[in-house]
Short mmCIF file of C-alpha atoms in Angstrom, two decimals:
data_model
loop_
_atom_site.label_atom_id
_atom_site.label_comp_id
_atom_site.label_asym_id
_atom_site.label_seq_id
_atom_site.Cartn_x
_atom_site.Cartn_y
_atom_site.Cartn_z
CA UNK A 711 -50.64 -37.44 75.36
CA UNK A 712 -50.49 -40.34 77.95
CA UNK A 713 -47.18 -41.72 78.83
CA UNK A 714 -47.17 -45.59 78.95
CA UNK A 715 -45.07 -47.71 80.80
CA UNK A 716 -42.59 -49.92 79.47
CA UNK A 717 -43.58 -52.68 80.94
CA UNK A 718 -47.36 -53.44 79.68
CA UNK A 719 -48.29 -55.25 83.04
CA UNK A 720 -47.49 -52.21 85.67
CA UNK A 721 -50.24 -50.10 83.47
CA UNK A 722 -52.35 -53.01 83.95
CA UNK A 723 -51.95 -53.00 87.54
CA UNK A 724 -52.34 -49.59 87.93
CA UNK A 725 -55.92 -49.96 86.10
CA UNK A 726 -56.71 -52.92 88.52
CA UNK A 727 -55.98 -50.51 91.54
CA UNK A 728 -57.95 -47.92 90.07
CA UNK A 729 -61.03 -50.13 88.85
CA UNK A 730 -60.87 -51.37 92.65
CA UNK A 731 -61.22 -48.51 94.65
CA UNK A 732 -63.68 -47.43 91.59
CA UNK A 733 -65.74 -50.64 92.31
CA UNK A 734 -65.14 -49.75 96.29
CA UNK A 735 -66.96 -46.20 95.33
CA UNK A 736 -69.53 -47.73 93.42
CA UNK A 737 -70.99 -49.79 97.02
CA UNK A 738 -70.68 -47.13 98.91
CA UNK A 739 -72.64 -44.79 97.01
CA UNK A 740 -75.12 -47.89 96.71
CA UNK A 741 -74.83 -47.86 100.51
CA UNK A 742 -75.80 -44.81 101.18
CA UNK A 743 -78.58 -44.54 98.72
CA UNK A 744 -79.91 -48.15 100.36
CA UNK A 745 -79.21 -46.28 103.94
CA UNK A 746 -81.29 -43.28 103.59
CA UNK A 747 -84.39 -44.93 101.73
CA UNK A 748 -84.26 -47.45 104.59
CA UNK A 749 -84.24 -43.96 107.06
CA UNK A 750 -87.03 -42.68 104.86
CA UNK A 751 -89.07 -45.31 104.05
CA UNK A 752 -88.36 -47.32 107.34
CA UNK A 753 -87.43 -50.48 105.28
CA UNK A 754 -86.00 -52.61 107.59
CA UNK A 755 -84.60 -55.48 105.06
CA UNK A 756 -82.78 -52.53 103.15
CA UNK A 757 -81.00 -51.64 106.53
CA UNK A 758 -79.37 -55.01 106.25
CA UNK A 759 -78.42 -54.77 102.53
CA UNK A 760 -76.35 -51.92 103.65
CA UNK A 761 -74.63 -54.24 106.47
CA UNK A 762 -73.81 -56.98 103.74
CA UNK A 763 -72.44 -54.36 101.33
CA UNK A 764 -70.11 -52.88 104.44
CA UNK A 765 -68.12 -56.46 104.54
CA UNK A 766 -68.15 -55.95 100.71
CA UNK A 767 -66.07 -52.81 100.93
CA UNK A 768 -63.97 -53.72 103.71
CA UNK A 769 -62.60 -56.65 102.24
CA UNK A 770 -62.13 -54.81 98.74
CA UNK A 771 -60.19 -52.30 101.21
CA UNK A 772 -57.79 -55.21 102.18
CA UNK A 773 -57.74 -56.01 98.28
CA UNK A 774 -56.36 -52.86 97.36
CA UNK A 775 -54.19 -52.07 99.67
CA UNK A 776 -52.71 -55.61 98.84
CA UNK A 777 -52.38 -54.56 94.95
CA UNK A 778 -51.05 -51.55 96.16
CA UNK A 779 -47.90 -52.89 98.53
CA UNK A 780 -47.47 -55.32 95.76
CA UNK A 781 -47.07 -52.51 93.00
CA UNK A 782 -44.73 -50.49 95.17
CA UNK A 783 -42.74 -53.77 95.96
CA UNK A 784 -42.58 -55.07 92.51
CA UNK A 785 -42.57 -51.73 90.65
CA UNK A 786 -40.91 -49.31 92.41
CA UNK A 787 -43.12 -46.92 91.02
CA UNK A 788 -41.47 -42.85 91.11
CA UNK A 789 -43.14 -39.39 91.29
CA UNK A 790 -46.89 -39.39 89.22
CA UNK A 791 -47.02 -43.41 89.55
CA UNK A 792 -45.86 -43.34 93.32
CA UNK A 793 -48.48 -40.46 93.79
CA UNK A 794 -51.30 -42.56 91.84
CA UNK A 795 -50.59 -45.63 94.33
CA UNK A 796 -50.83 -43.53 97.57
CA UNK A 797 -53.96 -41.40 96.49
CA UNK A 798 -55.49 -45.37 95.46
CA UNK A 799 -54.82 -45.96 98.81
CA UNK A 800 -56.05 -43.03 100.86
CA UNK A 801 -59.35 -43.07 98.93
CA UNK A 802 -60.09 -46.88 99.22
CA UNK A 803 -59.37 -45.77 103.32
CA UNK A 804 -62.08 -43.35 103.19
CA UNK A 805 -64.27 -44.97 101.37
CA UNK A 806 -63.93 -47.38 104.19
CA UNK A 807 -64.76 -45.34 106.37
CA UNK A 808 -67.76 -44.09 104.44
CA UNK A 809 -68.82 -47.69 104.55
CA UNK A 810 -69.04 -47.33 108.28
CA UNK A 811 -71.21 -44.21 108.74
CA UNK A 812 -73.44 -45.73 106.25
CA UNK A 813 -73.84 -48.72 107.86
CA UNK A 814 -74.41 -46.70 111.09
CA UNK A 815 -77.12 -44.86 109.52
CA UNK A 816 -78.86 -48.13 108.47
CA UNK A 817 -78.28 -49.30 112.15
CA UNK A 818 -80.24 -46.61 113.82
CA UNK A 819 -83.11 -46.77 110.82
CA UNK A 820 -84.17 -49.79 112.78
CA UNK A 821 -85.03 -47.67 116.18
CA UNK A 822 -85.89 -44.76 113.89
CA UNK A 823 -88.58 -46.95 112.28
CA UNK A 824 -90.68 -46.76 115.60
CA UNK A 825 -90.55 -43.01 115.16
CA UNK A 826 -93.33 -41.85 113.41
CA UNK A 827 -93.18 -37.90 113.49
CA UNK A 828 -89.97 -36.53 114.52
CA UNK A 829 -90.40 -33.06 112.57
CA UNK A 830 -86.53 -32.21 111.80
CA UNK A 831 -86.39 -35.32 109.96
CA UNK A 832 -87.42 -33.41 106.94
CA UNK A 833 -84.16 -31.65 106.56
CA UNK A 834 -82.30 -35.30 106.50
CA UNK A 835 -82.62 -36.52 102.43
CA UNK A 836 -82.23 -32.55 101.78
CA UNK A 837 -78.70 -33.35 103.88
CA UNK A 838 -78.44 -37.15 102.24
CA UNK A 839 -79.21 -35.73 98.70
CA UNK A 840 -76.31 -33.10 98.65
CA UNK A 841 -73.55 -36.23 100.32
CA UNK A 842 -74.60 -38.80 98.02
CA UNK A 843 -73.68 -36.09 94.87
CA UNK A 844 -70.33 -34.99 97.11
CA UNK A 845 -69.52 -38.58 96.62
CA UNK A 846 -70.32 -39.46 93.21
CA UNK A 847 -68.65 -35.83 92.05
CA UNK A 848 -65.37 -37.05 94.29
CA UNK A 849 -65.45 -40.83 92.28
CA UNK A 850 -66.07 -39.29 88.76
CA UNK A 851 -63.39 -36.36 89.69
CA UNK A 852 -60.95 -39.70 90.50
CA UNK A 853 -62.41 -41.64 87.58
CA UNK A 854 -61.43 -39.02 84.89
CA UNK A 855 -58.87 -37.19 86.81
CA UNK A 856 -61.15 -34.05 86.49
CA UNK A 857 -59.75 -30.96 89.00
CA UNK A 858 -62.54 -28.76 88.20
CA UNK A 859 -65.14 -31.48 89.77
CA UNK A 860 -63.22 -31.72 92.25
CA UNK A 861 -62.72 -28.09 93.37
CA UNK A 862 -66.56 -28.13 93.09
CA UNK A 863 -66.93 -31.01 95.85
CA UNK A 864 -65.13 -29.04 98.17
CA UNK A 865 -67.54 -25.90 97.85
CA UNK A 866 -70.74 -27.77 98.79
CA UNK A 867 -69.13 -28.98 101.82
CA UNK A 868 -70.27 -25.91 103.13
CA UNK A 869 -74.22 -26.16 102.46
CA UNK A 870 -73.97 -29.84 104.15
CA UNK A 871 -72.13 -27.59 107.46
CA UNK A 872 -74.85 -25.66 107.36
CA UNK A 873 -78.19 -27.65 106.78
CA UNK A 874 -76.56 -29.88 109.50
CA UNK A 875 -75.84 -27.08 112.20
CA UNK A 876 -79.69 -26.23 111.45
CA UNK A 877 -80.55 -29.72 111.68
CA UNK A 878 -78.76 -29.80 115.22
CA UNK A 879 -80.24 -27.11 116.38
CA UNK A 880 -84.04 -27.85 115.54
CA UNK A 881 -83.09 -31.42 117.23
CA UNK A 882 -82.41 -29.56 120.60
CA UNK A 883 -85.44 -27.62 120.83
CA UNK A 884 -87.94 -30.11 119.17
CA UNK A 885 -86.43 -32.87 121.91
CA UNK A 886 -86.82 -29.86 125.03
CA UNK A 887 -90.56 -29.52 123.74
CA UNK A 888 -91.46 -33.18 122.86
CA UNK A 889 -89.40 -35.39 125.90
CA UNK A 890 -91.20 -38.42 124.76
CA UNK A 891 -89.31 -38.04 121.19
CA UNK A 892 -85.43 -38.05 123.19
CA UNK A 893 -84.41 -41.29 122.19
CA UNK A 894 -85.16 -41.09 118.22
CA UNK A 895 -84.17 -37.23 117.96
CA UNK A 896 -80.60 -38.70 119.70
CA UNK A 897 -80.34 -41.48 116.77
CA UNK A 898 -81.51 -38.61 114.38
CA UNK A 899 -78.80 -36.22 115.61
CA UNK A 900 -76.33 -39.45 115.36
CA UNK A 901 -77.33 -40.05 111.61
CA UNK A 902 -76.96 -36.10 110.38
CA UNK A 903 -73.39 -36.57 112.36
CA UNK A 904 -72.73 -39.68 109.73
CA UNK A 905 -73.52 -37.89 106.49
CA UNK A 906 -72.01 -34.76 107.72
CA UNK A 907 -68.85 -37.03 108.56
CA UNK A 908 -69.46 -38.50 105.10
CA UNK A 909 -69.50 -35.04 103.17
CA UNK A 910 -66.11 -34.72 105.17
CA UNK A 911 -64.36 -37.70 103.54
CA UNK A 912 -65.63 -36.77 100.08
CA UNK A 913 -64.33 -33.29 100.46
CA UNK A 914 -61.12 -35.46 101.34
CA UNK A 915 -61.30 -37.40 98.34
CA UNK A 916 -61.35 -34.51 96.15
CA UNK A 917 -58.58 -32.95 97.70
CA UNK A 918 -56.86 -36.31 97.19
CA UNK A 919 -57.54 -36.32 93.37
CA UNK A 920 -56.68 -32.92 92.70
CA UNK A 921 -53.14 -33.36 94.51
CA UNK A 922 -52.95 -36.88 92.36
CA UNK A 923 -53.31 -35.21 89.12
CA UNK A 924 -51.78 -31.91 89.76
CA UNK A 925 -49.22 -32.54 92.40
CA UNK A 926 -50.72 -29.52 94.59
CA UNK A 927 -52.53 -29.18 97.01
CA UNK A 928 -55.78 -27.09 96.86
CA UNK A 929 -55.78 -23.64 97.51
CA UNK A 930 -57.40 -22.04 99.95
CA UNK A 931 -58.21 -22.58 103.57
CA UNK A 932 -61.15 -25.44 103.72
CA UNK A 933 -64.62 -23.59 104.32
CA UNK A 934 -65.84 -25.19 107.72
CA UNK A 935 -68.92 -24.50 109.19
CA UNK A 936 -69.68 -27.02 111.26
CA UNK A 937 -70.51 -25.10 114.40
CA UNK A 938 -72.35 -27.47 116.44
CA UNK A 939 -69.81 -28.67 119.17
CA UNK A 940 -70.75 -24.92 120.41
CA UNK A 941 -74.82 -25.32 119.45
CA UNK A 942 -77.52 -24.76 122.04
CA UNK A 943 -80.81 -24.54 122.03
CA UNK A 944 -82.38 -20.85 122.28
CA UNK A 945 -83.65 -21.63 125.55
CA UNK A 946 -80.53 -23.35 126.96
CA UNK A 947 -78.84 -19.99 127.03
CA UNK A 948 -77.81 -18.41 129.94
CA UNK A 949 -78.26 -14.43 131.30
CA UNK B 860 -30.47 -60.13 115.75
CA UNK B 861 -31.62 -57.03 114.17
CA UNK B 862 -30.60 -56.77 110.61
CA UNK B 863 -29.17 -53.43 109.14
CA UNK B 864 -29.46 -52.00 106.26
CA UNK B 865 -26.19 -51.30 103.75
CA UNK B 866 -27.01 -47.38 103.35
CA UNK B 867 -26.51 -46.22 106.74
CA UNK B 868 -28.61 -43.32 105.89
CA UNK B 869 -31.47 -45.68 105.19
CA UNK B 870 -31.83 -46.70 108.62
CA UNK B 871 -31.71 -43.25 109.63
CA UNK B 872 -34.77 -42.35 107.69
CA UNK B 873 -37.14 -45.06 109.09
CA UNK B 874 -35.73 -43.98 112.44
CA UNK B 875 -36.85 -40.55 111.54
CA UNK B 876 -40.14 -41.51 110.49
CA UNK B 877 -40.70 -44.19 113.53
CA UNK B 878 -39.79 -40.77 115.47
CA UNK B 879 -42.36 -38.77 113.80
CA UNK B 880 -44.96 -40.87 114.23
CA UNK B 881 -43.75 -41.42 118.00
CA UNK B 882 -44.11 -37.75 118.75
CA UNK B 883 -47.74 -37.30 117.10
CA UNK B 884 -48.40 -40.15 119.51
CA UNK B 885 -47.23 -37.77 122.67
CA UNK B 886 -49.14 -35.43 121.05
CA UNK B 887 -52.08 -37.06 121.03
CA UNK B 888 -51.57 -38.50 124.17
CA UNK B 889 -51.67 -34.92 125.28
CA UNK B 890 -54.55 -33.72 123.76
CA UNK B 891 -56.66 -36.43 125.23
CA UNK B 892 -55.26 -35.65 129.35
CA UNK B 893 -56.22 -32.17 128.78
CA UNK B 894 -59.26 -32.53 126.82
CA UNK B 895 -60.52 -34.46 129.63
CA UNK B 896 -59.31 -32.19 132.08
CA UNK B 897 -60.77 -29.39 129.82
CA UNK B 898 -64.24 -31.66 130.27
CA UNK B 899 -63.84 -32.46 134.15
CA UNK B 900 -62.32 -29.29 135.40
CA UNK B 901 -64.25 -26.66 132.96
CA UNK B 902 -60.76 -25.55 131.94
CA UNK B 903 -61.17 -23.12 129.03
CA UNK B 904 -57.88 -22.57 128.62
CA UNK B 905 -57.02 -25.97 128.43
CA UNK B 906 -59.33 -26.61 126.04
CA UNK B 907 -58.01 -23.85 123.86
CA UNK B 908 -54.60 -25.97 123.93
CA UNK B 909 -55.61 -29.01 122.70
CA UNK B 910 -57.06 -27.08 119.50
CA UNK B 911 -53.39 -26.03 118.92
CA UNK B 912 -52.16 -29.41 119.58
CA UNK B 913 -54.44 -30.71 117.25
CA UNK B 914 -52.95 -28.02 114.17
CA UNK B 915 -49.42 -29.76 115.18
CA UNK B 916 -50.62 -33.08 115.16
CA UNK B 917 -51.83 -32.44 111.76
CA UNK B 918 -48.44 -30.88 110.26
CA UNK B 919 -46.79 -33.86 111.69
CA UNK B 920 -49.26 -35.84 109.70
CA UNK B 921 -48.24 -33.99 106.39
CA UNK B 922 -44.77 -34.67 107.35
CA UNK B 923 -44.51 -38.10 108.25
CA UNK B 924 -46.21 -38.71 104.95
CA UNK B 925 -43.75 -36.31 102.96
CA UNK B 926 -41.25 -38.78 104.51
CA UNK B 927 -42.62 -42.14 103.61
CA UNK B 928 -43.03 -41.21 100.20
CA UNK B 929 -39.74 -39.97 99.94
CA UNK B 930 -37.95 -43.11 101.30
CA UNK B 931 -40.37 -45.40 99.56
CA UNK B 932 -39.43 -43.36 96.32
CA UNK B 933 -35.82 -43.51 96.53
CA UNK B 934 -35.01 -46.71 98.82
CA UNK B 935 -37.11 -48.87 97.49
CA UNK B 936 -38.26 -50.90 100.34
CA UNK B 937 -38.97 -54.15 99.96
CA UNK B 938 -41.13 -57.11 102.18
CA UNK B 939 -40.26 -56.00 106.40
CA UNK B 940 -39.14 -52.18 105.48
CA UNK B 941 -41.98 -51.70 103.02
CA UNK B 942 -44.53 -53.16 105.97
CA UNK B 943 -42.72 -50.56 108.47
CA UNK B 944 -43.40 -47.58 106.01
CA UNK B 945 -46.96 -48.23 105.47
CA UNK B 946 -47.31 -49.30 108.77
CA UNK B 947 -46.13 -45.86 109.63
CA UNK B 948 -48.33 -43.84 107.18
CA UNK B 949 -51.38 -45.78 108.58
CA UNK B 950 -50.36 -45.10 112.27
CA UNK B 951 -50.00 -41.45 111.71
CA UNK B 952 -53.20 -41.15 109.77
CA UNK B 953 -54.92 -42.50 112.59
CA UNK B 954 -53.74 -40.73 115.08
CA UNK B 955 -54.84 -37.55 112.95
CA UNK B 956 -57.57 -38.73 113.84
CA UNK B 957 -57.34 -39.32 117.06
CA UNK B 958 -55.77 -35.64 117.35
CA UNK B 959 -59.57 -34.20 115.91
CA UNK B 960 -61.96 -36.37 118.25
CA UNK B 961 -59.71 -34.70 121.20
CA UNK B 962 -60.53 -31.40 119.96
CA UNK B 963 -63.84 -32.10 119.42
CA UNK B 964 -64.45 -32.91 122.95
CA UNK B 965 -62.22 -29.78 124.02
CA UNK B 966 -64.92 -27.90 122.07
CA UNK B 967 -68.02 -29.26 123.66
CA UNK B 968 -66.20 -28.50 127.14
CA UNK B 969 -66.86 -24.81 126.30
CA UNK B 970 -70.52 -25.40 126.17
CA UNK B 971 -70.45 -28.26 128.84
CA UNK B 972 -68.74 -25.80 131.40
CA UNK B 973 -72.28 -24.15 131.57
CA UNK B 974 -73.81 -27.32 132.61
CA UNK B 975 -73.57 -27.61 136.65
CA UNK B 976 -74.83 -31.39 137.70
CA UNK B 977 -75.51 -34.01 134.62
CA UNK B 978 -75.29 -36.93 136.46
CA UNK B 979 -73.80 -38.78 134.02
CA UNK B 980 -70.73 -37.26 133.20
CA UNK B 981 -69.20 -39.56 136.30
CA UNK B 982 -68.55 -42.05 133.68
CA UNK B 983 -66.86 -40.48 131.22
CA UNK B 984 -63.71 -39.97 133.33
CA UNK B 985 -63.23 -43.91 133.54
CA UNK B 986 -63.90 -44.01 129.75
CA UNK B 987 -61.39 -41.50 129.32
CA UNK B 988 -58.65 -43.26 131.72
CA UNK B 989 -59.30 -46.62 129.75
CA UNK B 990 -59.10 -44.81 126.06
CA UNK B 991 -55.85 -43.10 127.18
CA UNK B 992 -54.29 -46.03 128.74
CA UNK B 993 -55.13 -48.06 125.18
CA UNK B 994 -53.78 -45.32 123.37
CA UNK B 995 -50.17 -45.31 125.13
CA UNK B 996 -50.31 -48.55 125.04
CA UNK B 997 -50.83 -49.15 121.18
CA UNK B 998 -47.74 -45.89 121.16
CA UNK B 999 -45.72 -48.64 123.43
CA UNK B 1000 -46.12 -51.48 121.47
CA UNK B 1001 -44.81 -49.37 118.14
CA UNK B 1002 -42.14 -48.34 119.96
CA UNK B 1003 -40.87 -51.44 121.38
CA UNK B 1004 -42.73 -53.89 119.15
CA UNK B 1005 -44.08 -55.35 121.21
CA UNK B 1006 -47.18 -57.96 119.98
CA UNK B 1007 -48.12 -59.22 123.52
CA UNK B 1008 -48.94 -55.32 124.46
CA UNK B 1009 -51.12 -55.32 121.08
CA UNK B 1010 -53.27 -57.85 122.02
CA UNK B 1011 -54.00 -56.16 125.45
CA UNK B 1012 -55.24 -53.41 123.96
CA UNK B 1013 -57.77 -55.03 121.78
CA UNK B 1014 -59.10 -56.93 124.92
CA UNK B 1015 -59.89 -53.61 126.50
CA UNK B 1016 -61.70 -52.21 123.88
CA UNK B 1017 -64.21 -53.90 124.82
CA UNK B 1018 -64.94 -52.41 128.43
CA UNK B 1019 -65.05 -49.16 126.38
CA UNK B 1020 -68.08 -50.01 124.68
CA UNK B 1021 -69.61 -51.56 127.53
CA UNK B 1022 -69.00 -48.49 129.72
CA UNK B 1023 -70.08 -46.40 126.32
CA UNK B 1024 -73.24 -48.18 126.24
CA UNK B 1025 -73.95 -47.98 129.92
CA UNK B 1026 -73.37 -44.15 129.67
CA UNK B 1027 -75.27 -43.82 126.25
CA UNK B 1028 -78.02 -45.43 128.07
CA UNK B 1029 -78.06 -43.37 130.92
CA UNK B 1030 -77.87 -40.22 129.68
CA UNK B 1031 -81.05 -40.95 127.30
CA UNK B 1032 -83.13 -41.84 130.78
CA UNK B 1033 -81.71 -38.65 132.34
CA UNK B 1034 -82.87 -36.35 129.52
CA UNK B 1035 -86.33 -37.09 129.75
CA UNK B 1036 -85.89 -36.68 134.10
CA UNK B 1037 -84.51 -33.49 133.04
CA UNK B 1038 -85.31 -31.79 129.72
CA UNK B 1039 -83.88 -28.71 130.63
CA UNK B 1040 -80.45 -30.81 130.71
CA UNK B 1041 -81.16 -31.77 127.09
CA UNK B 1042 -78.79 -30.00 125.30
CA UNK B 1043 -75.45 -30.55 127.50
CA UNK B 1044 -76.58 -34.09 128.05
CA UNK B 1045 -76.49 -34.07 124.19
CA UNK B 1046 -72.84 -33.01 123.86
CA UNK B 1047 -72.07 -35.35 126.25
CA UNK B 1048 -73.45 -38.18 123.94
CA UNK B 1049 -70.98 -36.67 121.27
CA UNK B 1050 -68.05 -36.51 123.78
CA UNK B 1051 -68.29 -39.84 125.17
CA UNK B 1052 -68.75 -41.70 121.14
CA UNK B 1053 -65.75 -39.37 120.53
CA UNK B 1054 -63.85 -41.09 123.57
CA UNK B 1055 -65.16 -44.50 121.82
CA UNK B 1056 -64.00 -43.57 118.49
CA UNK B 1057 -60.64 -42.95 119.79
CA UNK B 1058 -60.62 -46.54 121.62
CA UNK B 1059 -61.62 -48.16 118.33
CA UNK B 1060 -58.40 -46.39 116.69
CA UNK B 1061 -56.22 -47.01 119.54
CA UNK B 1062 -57.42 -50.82 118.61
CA UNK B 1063 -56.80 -50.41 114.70
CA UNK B 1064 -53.23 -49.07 115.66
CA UNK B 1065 -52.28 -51.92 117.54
CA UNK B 1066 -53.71 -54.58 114.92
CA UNK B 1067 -51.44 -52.44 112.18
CA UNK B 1068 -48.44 -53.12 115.22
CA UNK B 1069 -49.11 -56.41 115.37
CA UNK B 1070 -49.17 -57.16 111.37
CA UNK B 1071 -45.79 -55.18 110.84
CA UNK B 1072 -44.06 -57.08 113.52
CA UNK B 1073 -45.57 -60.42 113.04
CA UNK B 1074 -46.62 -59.79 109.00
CA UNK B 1075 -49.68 -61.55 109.75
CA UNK B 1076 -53.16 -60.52 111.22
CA UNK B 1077 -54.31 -60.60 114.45
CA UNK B 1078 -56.45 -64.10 115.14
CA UNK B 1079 -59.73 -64.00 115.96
CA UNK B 1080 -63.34 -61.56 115.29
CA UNK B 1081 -62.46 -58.22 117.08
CA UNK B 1082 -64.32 -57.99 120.51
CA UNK B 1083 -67.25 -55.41 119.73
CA UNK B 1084 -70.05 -54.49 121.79
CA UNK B 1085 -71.08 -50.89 121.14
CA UNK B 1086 -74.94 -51.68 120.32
CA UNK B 1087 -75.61 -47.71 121.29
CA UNK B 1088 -77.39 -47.51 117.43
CA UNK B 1089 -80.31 -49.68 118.96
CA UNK B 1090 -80.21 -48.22 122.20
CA UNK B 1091 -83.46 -46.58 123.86
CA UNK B 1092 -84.23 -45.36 127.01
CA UNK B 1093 -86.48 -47.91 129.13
CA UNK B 1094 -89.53 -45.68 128.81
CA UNK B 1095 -89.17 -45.39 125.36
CA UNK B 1096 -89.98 -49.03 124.44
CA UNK B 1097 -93.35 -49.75 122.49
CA UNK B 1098 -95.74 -52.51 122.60
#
């Protein structure tokens, strides 16, 4: 059974926050779809789509946050409403953020264009395909306050780890035999970083709904395999 | 005149929480000297240090959070304490940040150390000594308030990117003079956007400084100049 406030208007509010950082979630999973066909596809105009949409979530950021101060202030909210406010705001901060890597991505499609066959590049929508789902699994998890969903976000941060330590490493030795490819295979390297980062703040998000609804935080250490700071090539090695 | 607050105790818990976020700062502050160290002097050991920093800085995080919640729960803090506590809980989050791009270049000093002579690194050390001054700066201006020392860091951030850019630049032109450098050149990409990433935050914490003293927004379109996601090498230019 729901509990409902007292006062109709603080439930309203609370909806407002909610349908805001939902409507934040919504452009940035349009982002990054618009990011990687522009990556794929080397579609220039849909690089800048993903630009306009940034300023979309960043002021929708300031919007929320606004809401939110003004619900605390006005409401005093306590325990599962105070919790609801502060998760509204964390996630409408990394959704922010996931505006940013998208918009990166979209960035360095434009120099990737003029890169016609950087081979690793295959692994990248295998990378973008997973992230995009992390996301939209995180945003329905928030939407319908749905634990299991988001306990399942948390276990694919692993395969997105791994494709991109692969991804990292094929970079390294396709750039050693193919010096004339450097500058694209950095951008490339730059754009698995984003989505990698991006799996990162979804993985955050889902932690963030499940200690919303259940007032715990997940159990478990956090499965990271990102192993790259240490990568080298195979011939980079030394004795 | 500084106004206080009825509930003694009150006072006492934004002091507490202005001191928790003050010592994360140190922290970080920290991490970044011997990071760089780490990075300049191939200091393994150092490098292992700012990893264990980095676990503090993030229980600090946890706690200063714990905090806000608590006093925004039972003080109810309204307009100038309300901007202080969310002021706070933004401050700390980004210097949890801060706290994991140090470690991150800690970790790519292990593989860096096996690098003898990239020519480039010479830069990063000014990077670094810009990024840390900015970052105790931003800490100084919390501390003390202080909106003139805000705005000083924002002007710098902007020699960051330039320097960033020079450096990104550089490094993409000595990669294909010397594929066999590839992969530490490489890390050093990641090390010196990490170093930019951590100016950009050092920024954001000084606009949030600026806002809670002032309760208004800094004037003016942030300086930014980081155009590394169109950069190429010269020799990599078509037509």
């Amino acid at each position: 059974m729901v509990q409902t406030h007292t006062v109709k208007s603080f439930d309203e509010e609370l909806r407002s926050l909610r349908a805001l950082v939902s409507q934040m979630g919504g452009l940035a999973e349009y982002q990054i779809r618009m990011a990687l066909d522009a990556l794929m596809d080397r579609d220039i105009d849909g690089a800048a789509k993903v630009v306009t949409a940034d300023a979309q979530i960043d002021a929708l950021e300031q919007e929320a946050e606004r809401l939110a101060v003004e619900i605390i202030a006005l409401r005093h909210p306590l325990a599962d409403d105070l919790r609801e406010v502060i998760s509204a705001l964390k996630i409408s901060a990394a959704l922010e953020r996931v505006g940013d890597y998208a918009k990166n991505i979209a960035k360095r499609s434009t120099v990737l264009s003029q890169a016609r066959h950087i081979q690793p590049l295959a692994i990248v929508p295998e990378i973008g395909r997973i992230v995009a789902q992390m996301l939209k699994d995180a945003l329905d998890a928030y939407g319908s306050r749905d634990t299991a969903k988001a306990l399942k976000v948390r276990d694919r941060d692993m395969d997105v780890d791994d494709l991109y330590n692969s991804l990292f490493r094929s970079l390294l030795t396709y750039m050693m035999e193919n010096p004339q490819a450097i500058t694209p295979s950095t951008h490339l390297m730059f754009v698995a970083k984003n989505l990698e980062r991006i799996g990162d703040l979804s993985t955050n998000m889902a932690e963030i709904v499940y200690y919303n609804v259940t007032g715990e935080r997940m159990a478990g250490d956090r499965p990271k395999h990102d192993d790259t700071a240490f990568a080298q090539a195979p011939d980079a090695s030394r004795e």
